[in-house]
Coordinates of C-alpha atoms in Angstrom, one line a residue:
M23 CA 136.4 53.7 113.7
T24 CA 138.3 52.6 116.8
T25 CA 141.4 50.6 115.9
P26 CA 142.1 47.6 118.1
K27 CA 145.3 48.0 120.2
P28 CA 148.0 46.0 118.5
E29 CA 148.9 44.2 121.7
A30 CA 145.3 43.0 122.0
A31 CA 144.7 42.3 118.4
T32 CA 144.1 38.8 117.2
V33 CA 146.2 38.1 114.2
P34 CA 145.3 35.0 112.1
P35 CA 147.6 32.0 112.5
P36 CA 150.2 31.2 109.8
G37 CA 147.9 28.6 108.3
C38 CA 145.0 30.9 107.8
P39 CA 144.4 32.4 104.3
M40 CA 144.2 35.8 105.8
H41 CA 147.7 35.5 107.1
Q42 CA 149.0 35.0 103.5
G43 CA 147.7 38.4 102.5
A44 CA 144.2 37.5 101.1
G45 CA 142.9 40.6 102.9
V46 CA 145.3 42.9 100.9
T47 CA 144.3 41.5 97.5
A48 CA 140.5 41.3 97.9
G49 CA 138.7 44.3 96.4
V50 CA 141.9 46.2 95.7
T51 CA 141.6 49.8 94.4
P52 CA 144.3 51.0 91.9
L53 CA 146.0 54.2 93.3
Y54 CA 147.0 55.3 89.8
G55 CA 145.2 56.4 86.7
A56 CA 142.5 58.9 86.0
S57 CA 140.4 58.3 89.2
V58 CA 143.3 59.6 91.5
S59 CA 143.6 62.8 89.6
E60 CA 140.1 63.5 88.5
D61 CA 138.1 62.8 91.6
P62 CA 140.3 61.8 94.5
H63 CA 137.8 62.9 97.1
G64 CA 135.1 60.7 95.6
L65 CA 137.6 57.8 95.4
Y66 CA 138.6 58.0 99.0
A67 CA 134.9 58.3 100.1
R68 CA 134.1 55.1 98.2
M69 CA 137.1 53.3 99.6
R70 CA 136.1 54.4 103.1
E71 CA 132.5 53.2 102.6
H72 CA 133.6 49.7 101.4
H73 CA 136.7 49.1 103.5
G74 CA 136.6 51.4 106.5
A75 CA 139.6 53.4 107.8
V76 CA 142.3 51.2 106.0
A77 CA 141.8 50.1 102.4
P78 CA 143.7 47.6 100.2
I79 CA 145.2 49.4 97.2
E80 CA 147.5 48.6 94.2
L81 CA 150.3 51.0 93.6
E82 CA 151.1 49.6 90.1
P83 CA 150.0 46.3 88.6
G84 CA 150.9 43.5 91.0
V85 CA 152.2 45.7 93.8
E86 CA 149.8 45.9 96.7
A87 CA 149.7 48.1 99.8
W88 CA 147.3 49.6 102.3
L89 CA 146.0 53.2 102.2
V90 CA 145.3 54.6 105.7
L91 CA 142.1 56.8 105.3
G92 CA 141.2 57.3 109.0
Y93 CA 142.4 60.3 110.9
A94 CA 142.9 58.4 114.2
E95 CA 144.4 55.4 112.4
L96 CA 146.9 57.6 110.6
L97 CA 147.9 59.2 113.9
E98 CA 148.4 55.7 115.4
L99 CA 150.4 54.6 112.3
T100 CA 152.8 57.6 112.6
R101 CA 153.3 57.4 116.3
N102 CA 154.1 53.7 116.6
E103 CA 157.6 53.1 115.2
Q104 CA 157.8 49.7 116.9
L105 CA 155.0 48.4 114.7
F106 CA 155.2 50.6 111.7
S107 CA 158.8 51.4 110.6
K108 CA 160.0 54.1 108.2
D109 CA 162.6 51.6 106.9
S110 CA 161.5 50.6 103.4
R111 CA 164.0 47.7 103.4
R112 CA 161.4 45.9 105.3
W113 CA 159.0 45.9 102.3
R114 CA 158.3 42.3 101.2
V115 CA 157.3 43.1 97.6
P116 CA 160.9 43.7 96.5
Q117 CA 162.2 41.0 98.8
E118 CA 159.9 38.6 96.9
G119 CA 161.2 39.8 93.5
R120 CA 157.9 41.5 92.6
L121 CA 159.2 45.0 92.1
K122 CA 160.5 45.6 88.6
S123 CA 164.0 47.1 88.1
D124 CA 162.4 50.0 86.2
S125 CA 159.4 50.5 88.5
R126 CA 158.2 54.0 88.8
L127 CA 157.8 53.5 92.5
L128 CA 161.6 53.2 93.1
P129 CA 162.4 56.9 93.5
M130 CA 159.6 57.3 96.1
T131 CA 160.2 54.1 98.0
S132 CA 163.9 53.2 97.7
W133 CA 165.8 53.3 101.0
R134 CA 168.2 56.2 101.6
P135 CA 170.2 57.3 104.6
T136 CA 167.8 60.2 105.4
L137 CA 165.5 61.3 108.2
L138 CA 162.6 60.0 106.0
N139 CA 163.8 56.3 106.1
L140 CA 165.1 55.9 109.6
D141 CA 163.6 55.3 113.1
G142 CA 164.8 56.0 116.6
A143 CA 168.1 57.7 117.5
E144 CA 169.5 57.8 114.0
H145 CA 166.4 59.6 112.7
Q146 CA 166.6 62.1 115.6
R147 CA 170.3 62.8 114.7
L148 CA 169.5 63.6 111.1
R149 CA 166.3 65.4 111.8
G150 CA 168.1 67.6 114.2
A151 CA 170.6 68.5 111.6
V152 CA 167.9 69.4 109.0
A153 CA 165.7 71.3 111.5
D154 CA 168.7 73.3 112.9
T155 CA 169.8 74.2 109.4
L156 CA 166.4 75.4 108.3
A157 CA 166.1 77.4 111.5
R158 CA 169.1 79.5 110.4
I159 CA 167.1 81.0 107.6
D160 CA 166.3 84.7 108.2
H161 CA 162.5 84.9 107.7
R162 CA 162.7 88.6 106.8
Q163 CA 165.2 88.0 104.1
L164 CA 163.3 85.0 102.9
R165 CA 160.1 87.1 102.5
Q166 CA 162.1 89.8 100.6
T167 CA 163.7 87.2 98.4
T168 CA 160.4 85.5 97.6
E169 CA 158.7 88.8 96.8
T170 CA 161.6 90.0 94.6
A171 CA 161.5 86.7 92.7
A172 CA 157.7 87.0 92.3
D173 CA 157.9 90.5 91.0
L174 CA 160.5 89.6 88.4
L175 CA 158.5 86.7 87.1
I176 CA 155.4 88.8 86.8
D177 CA 157.4 91.6 85.0
S178 CA 158.6 89.0 82.5
W179 CA 155.1 88.2 81.3
G180 CA 154.1 89.6 77.9
P181 CA 151.7 92.6 77.5
D182 CA 148.7 90.4 76.3
G183 CA 147.1 90.0 79.7
T184 CA 147.3 86.2 79.9
A185 CA 149.4 83.9 81.9
D186 CA 149.5 80.3 83.2
L187 CA 150.0 80.6 87.0
V188 CA 151.3 77.0 87.2
A189 CA 153.9 77.0 84.4
Q190 CA 154.9 80.7 84.6
Y191 CA 154.6 81.3 88.3
A192 CA 154.0 78.5 90.9
R193 CA 156.4 76.1 89.2
R194 CA 159.2 78.6 88.6
L195 CA 159.1 80.7 91.8
P196 CA 160.3 78.1 94.4
L197 CA 163.5 77.3 92.3
L198 CA 164.3 81.0 92.2
V199 CA 164.3 80.9 96.0
F200 CA 165.7 77.4 96.6
T201 CA 168.7 77.7 94.2
Q202 CA 169.9 80.7 96.3
L203 CA 169.1 79.0 99.6
L204 CA 171.1 75.9 98.8
G205 CA 173.9 77.8 96.9
L206 CA 173.2 76.2 93.5
P207 CA 174.1 78.1 90.3
A208 CA 171.2 80.0 88.8
E209 CA 171.3 78.1 85.5
A210 CA 170.6 74.8 87.4
G211 CA 167.1 75.7 88.2
P212 CA 165.2 74.9 85.0
H213 CA 166.9 71.5 84.7
L214 CA 166.3 70.6 88.4
I215 CA 162.6 71.3 88.2
E216 CA 162.3 69.1 85.1
L217 CA 164.1 66.2 86.9
I218 CA 162.0 66.6 90.0
S219 CA 158.7 66.5 88.0
H220 CA 159.7 63.2 86.4
F221 CA 160.2 61.2 89.5
V222 CA 157.4 62.9 91.6
D223 CA 154.9 62.1 88.8
S224 CA 156.4 58.5 88.5
S225 CA 157.0 59.0 84.8
E226 CA 158.9 56.6 82.6
K227 CA 162.0 58.7 83.0
S228 CA 161.8 58.7 86.8
V229 CA 164.7 56.4 87.6
R230 CA 167.2 58.1 85.2
A231 CA 166.1 61.6 86.4
N232 CA 166.6 60.6 90.0
A233 CA 170.2 59.5 89.4
E234 CA 171.0 62.7 87.4
F235 CA 169.4 64.8 90.1
Q236 CA 171.6 63.3 92.8
A237 CA 174.8 63.7 90.7
I238 CA 174.2 67.5 90.5
L239 CA 173.7 67.7 94.3
L240 CA 176.8 65.5 94.9
D241 CA 178.9 68.0 93.0
L242 CA 177.4 70.9 95.0
V243 CA 178.2 69.1 98.3
R244 CA 181.9 68.6 97.3
Q245 CA 182.2 72.2 96.3
R246 CA 180.7 73.4 99.6
R247 CA 182.8 71.0 101.6
A248 CA 185.9 72.6 100.1
A249 CA 184.6 76.2 100.1
P250 CA 181.7 76.8 102.5
G251 CA 179.3 79.7 102.0
A252 CA 176.3 81.3 103.7
D253 CA 173.8 78.7 102.4
L254 CA 171.8 75.7 103.6
T255 CA 174.3 73.2 102.0
S256 CA 177.2 74.7 103.9
W257 CA 175.3 74.9 107.2
L258 CA 174.1 71.3 106.8
L259 CA 177.7 70.1 106.3
A260 CA 178.9 72.1 109.3
H261 CA 176.3 70.8 111.7
P262 CA 177.6 68.9 114.7
A263 CA 175.7 65.8 113.6
G264 CA 178.6 65.3 111.2
L265 CA 176.8 64.2 108.0
T266 CA 178.8 62.4 105.4
D267 CA 178.7 63.5 101.8
E268 CA 176.2 60.8 101.0
E269 CA 174.0 61.7 103.8
A270 CA 174.2 65.4 102.9
V271 CA 173.3 64.7 99.2
H272 CA 170.3 62.6 100.2
H273 CA 169.0 65.3 102.6
L274 CA 169.4 68.0 99.9
V275 CA 167.2 65.7 97.8
V276 CA 164.7 65.7 100.6
I277 CA 164.8 69.5 101.0
L278 CA 164.5 70.2 97.3
V279 CA 161.9 67.6 96.4
A280 CA 159.7 67.9 99.5
G281 CA 160.2 71.6 99.8
N282 CA 160.0 72.6 96.1
E283 CA 157.2 70.3 95.0
T284 CA 155.0 71.0 98.0
T285 CA 155.5 74.7 97.7
I286 CA 154.6 74.6 94.0
N287 CA 151.4 72.6 94.6
W288 CA 150.4 74.6 97.7
T289 CA 150.8 77.9 95.7
G290 CA 148.9 76.6 92.7
N291 CA 146.1 75.1 94.8
T292 CA 145.7 78.2 96.9
L293 CA 145.5 80.4 93.8
R294 CA 142.9 78.1 92.3
L295 CA 140.8 78.3 95.5
L296 CA 141.0 82.1 95.5
L297 CA 139.9 82.3 91.9
T298 CA 137.1 79.8 92.0
D299 CA 135.5 80.2 95.5
R300 CA 133.3 83.2 96.0
R301 CA 134.0 83.2 99.7
F302 CA 137.7 84.0 98.9
R303 CA 137.1 86.2 95.9
A304 CA 135.6 88.7 98.4
T305 CA 139.1 88.9 99.9
L306 CA 140.1 91.2 97.1
T307 CA 137.4 93.7 98.1
G308 CA 137.7 93.4 101.9
G309 CA 135.9 90.2 102.7
R310 CA 136.3 88.4 106.0
L311 CA 138.4 85.5 104.7
T312 CA 142.1 86.1 104.2
V313 CA 144.9 84.5 102.2
A314 CA 145.9 82.8 105.4
D315 CA 142.4 81.2 105.6
A316 CA 142.8 80.0 102.0
L317 CA 146.2 78.5 102.8
E318 CA 144.7 76.5 105.7
E319 CA 141.7 75.4 103.7
V320 CA 143.9 74.0 100.9
L321 CA 145.9 72.1 103.5
W322 CA 142.7 70.5 104.8
R323 CA 141.0 69.7 101.4
D324 CA 143.7 69.7 98.7
P325 CA 147.0 69.3 100.5
P326 CA 150.0 69.5 98.1
T327 CA 150.9 65.9 99.0
Q328 CA 147.7 63.8 99.0
N329 CA 149.4 60.5 99.7
F330 CA 152.8 59.7 101.1
P331 CA 154.8 56.4 101.3
G332 CA 155.0 55.1 103.8
R333 CA 155.3 52.8 106.7
W334 CA 156.3 49.2 106.7
A335 CA 154.8 46.7 109.2
T336 CA 157.5 45.1 111.5
G337 CA 155.2 42.2 112.3
D338 CA 151.7 40.8 111.8
T339 CA 149.1 43.2 113.4
V340 CA 145.7 44.9 113.0
L341 CA 145.0 48.5 112.0
G342 CA 141.6 49.9 111.3
G343 CA 140.1 46.4 111.4
Q344 CA 142.4 45.1 108.7
Y345 CA 144.9 42.3 109.2
I346 CA 148.4 43.7 108.3
N347 CA 151.2 41.3 107.4
A348 CA 154.8 41.8 108.3
G349 CA 156.5 43.7 105.5
D350 CA 153.3 45.2 104.1
M351 CA 153.5 48.9 103.0
L352 CA 151.1 51.4 104.5
V353 CA 150.6 54.6 102.6
L354 CA 149.7 57.8 104.5
G355 CA 146.4 59.0 103.0
L356 CA 146.8 62.6 104.1
A357 CA 143.9 64.1 102.1
A358 CA 141.7 61.2 102.9
A359 CA 142.4 61.4 106.7
N360 CA 141.7 65.2 106.6
A361 CA 138.3 64.3 105.2
D362 CA 137.5 61.7 107.8
P363 CA 133.9 62.3 108.9
A364 CA 135.1 61.7 112.5
V365 CA 136.9 65.0 112.5
Q366 CA 134.5 67.0 110.3
G367 CA 132.1 69.3 111.9
A368 CA 128.6 70.2 110.6
D369 CA 130.1 73.0 108.5
G370 CA 133.3 71.2 107.7
V371 CA 136.7 72.0 109.2
G372 CA 138.5 75.3 109.0
G373 CA 140.2 78.0 111.0
N374 CA 142.6 75.6 112.7
R375 CA 145.8 73.6 111.9
A376 CA 144.8 70.2 113.1
H377 CA 145.1 68.8 109.6
L378 CA 147.6 66.2 108.7
A379 CA 149.1 67.9 105.6
W380 CA 152.5 68.0 107.3
G381 CA 152.3 64.4 108.5
A382 CA 152.3 63.6 112.2
G383 CA 154.5 62.0 114.9
R384 CA 158.3 62.3 115.0
H385 CA 158.4 62.5 111.2
V386 CA 156.3 65.6 110.9
C387 CA 157.7 68.0 108.3
P388 CA 160.4 70.3 109.8
A389 CA 160.1 72.9 107.0
Q390 CA 156.6 74.2 107.8
H391 CA 157.5 77.8 108.6
P392 CA 159.7 78.6 105.6
A393 CA 157.2 76.9 103.3
R394 CA 154.3 78.8 104.6
L395 CA 156.2 82.1 104.3
I396 CA 157.2 81.4 100.7
V397 CA 153.7 80.5 99.6
E398 CA 151.9 83.3 101.5
T399 CA 154.3 85.8 100.1
A400 CA 153.9 84.4 96.6
V401 CA 150.1 84.5 96.7
E402 CA 149.9 88.0 98.3
T403 CA 152.4 89.5 95.9
L404 CA 150.5 88.1 92.9
L405 CA 147.2 89.5 94.2
H406 CA 148.8 92.9 94.9
R407 CA 150.3 93.1 91.4
L408 CA 147.3 91.8 89.5
P409 CA 144.2 93.0 91.4
D410 CA 141.7 92.1 88.6
L411 CA 143.0 88.5 88.1
Q412 CA 140.5 86.0 86.9
L413 CA 140.3 82.5 85.4
A414 CA 140.6 82.2 81.6
V415 CA 138.5 79.0 81.6
P416 CA 135.6 77.6 83.7
G417 CA 136.8 76.2 87.0
H418 CA 135.6 72.7 86.2
E419 CA 137.8 72.5 83.1
L420 CA 141.0 72.7 85.2
A421 CA 142.9 69.5 85.0
W422 CA 145.1 67.7 87.7
R423 CA 148.4 66.0 87.2
P424 CA 148.1 62.1 87.2
S425 CA 150.2 61.6 90.3
P426 CA 149.2 59.3 93.2
W427 CA 151.4 61.4 95.5
S428 CA 151.0 65.1 94.6
R429 CA 147.8 67.1 94.3
A430 CA 148.8 69.5 91.6
L431 CA 147.2 71.3 88.7
V432 CA 148.4 70.8 85.1
A433 CA 147.7 74.5 84.3
L434 CA 146.0 77.6 85.8
P435 CA 145.3 80.0 82.9
V436 CA 144.3 83.5 83.9
L437 CA 143.4 86.9 82.4
Y438 CA 144.3 90.3 83.8
S439 CA 144.1 93.9 82.4
A440 CA 145.8 96.0 85.0
F441 CA 148.7 95.8 87.4
T442 CA 150.2 97.7 90.3
P443 CA 154.0 98.3 90.6
P444 CA 156.1 96.3 93.0
R445 CA 155.9 97.4 96.7
T446 CA 159.7 98.1 96.7
P447 CA 162.4 98.3 94.0
A448 CA 163.9 94.9 93.2
P449 CA 167.2 94.7 95.1
E450 CA 170.4 93.1 93.9
R451 CA 170.9 89.5 95.1
P452 CA 170.7 89.6 98.9
S453 CA 173.3 87.9 100.9
W454 CA 172.3 85.1 103.2
T455 CA 173.8 85.9 106.6
P456 CA 173.1 83.5 109.4
P457 CA 171.3 85.4 112.2
A458 CA 173.1 85.7 115.5
V459 CA 170.2 84.0 117.2
S460 CA 168.0 81.4 115.4
P461 CA 164.4 82.6 115.0
P462 CA 161.9 80.9 117.4
S463 CA 160.5 77.7 115.9
G464 CA 157.0 78.9 116.5
S465 CA 157.3 82.1 114.5
S466 CA 155.2 82.4 111.4
P467 CA 154.3 85.0 108.9
S468 CA 151.3 87.3 109.3
G469 CA 148.0 86.5 107.7
S470 CA 147.5 89.9 106.2
T471 CA 145.7 90.4 103.0
P472 CA 147.1 92.4 100.0
S473 CA 146.9 96.1 100.5
D474 CA 144.7 98.0 98.1
A475 CA 146.4 100.0 95.4
T476 CA 145.4 102.0 92.4
S477 CA 145.6 100.0 89.2
T478 CA 147.5 101.4 86.2
P479 CA 147.4 100.2 82.6
R480 CA 150.1 97.6 81.8
T481 CA 152.8 98.5 79.4
P482 CA 155.4 96.1 77.9
A483 CA 158.4 97.6 79.6
S484 CA 156.9 98.3 83.0
G485 CA 158.6 97.1 86.2
K486 CA 161.8 95.9 84.6
P487 CA 165.0 97.2 86.3
A488 CA 167.6 98.7 83.9
R489 CA 170.5 96.6 85.1
R490 CA 170.4 92.8 84.8
S491 CA 171.1 91.7 88.4
W492 CA 171.5 88.0 89.4
W493 CA 167.7 87.9 89.8
N494 CA 167.1 89.3 86.3
S495 CA 169.5 86.8 84.9
L496 CA 167.7 83.8 86.5
A497 CA 164.2 85.1 85.7
G498 CA 165.3 85.7 82.1
W499 CA 166.5 82.1 81.9
W500 CA 163.1 80.9 82.9
S501 CA 161.4 83.3 80.4
G502 CA 163.6 82.3 77.5
R503 CA 165.2 85.7 77.2

């Protein structure tokens, strides 16, 4: 569908019922509940059929918004800051007193002084600080760190040949990496991931969890301000952009929530695809599709963030044939836009990175390369260590978390009977030394498949280093040892 150019659009006059928001309340689809988790693709297809590229939705009872389903419309939305701002203070729902003080939407929509909530020059200042900080990560060390953490998690599993790849792997692995990247203490990991899950899932504990989460990070910022180290927190504070403590805390929230949650979901969804799709199962025996192919297909069909809030209209306008009122929220339907028939070929879309899983425009995610490296390493390490991995339940019995934002599995139970040793001995905690020259922004990990190895019977004590290094201590915490 071609969207009318805003400057040429005819917006209803103030006296018209459409100007008062009748268009956003007629035929509204709830973006919560079972339909979002059980069959989001069917839900988005029905919304597209009934409403076109932009559909009226309800985020919670009495709180309306628009879901942008069209690929072209989402690009227009993200590229036009003059009409569609990132500043959530423009949202008319809380201005009209219709957002409850304990609303589950608050952690995901409240304004913060971050690159996610600002436009123009101030956004560029903060984005530059985050992008430059992430660019200081040594990708070789990051791959080694991720592989070491993955090996230690796998070695911590019992000898019964069963595991839940969400609870015991995908959900634990990123925190093993991120706690070190940010300079957080090892024991903070389990509590942080619990807090993150509460406000990403919009649970009843989301507001309190959000406040506690920020308090932990404020303490970290104050410590690193007084005694800098070789970590992301210290580098962010030292950036010429001159972030205040408040700005630094809020950007650590962005890095941890956006980075950790997306990495968890991307890992879990990729492993699900590899275990349920015959095209990818052949990868383990030399098929033509690789882990890198699986990563891209997941970003097209089941991106870790399926919907993202949002943009707020700065004035009355038209998008996708819908009349948008000033102060309306527009939610980025990333999964829906990827499935737009206008960009789907006869055999679907694959083999390219034109998806919108990372967003678009000036607010496109700046952490794509380290995220890809962590997930690819996590998946390849698991396939190398457990070459006969298979689902413990039929694929259709897998359940999804009831989140309007994340596309994430509740569990991924698997069976295995053999394993291979780690590729290299697990090192002590590696030091994070800033490289002399920042790696090129276009660098990315290879798309190689796991190398073949001879399987050996699993024994309870296999693969565990004799000394309890920092890595062993943190993995033991996760495992309850």
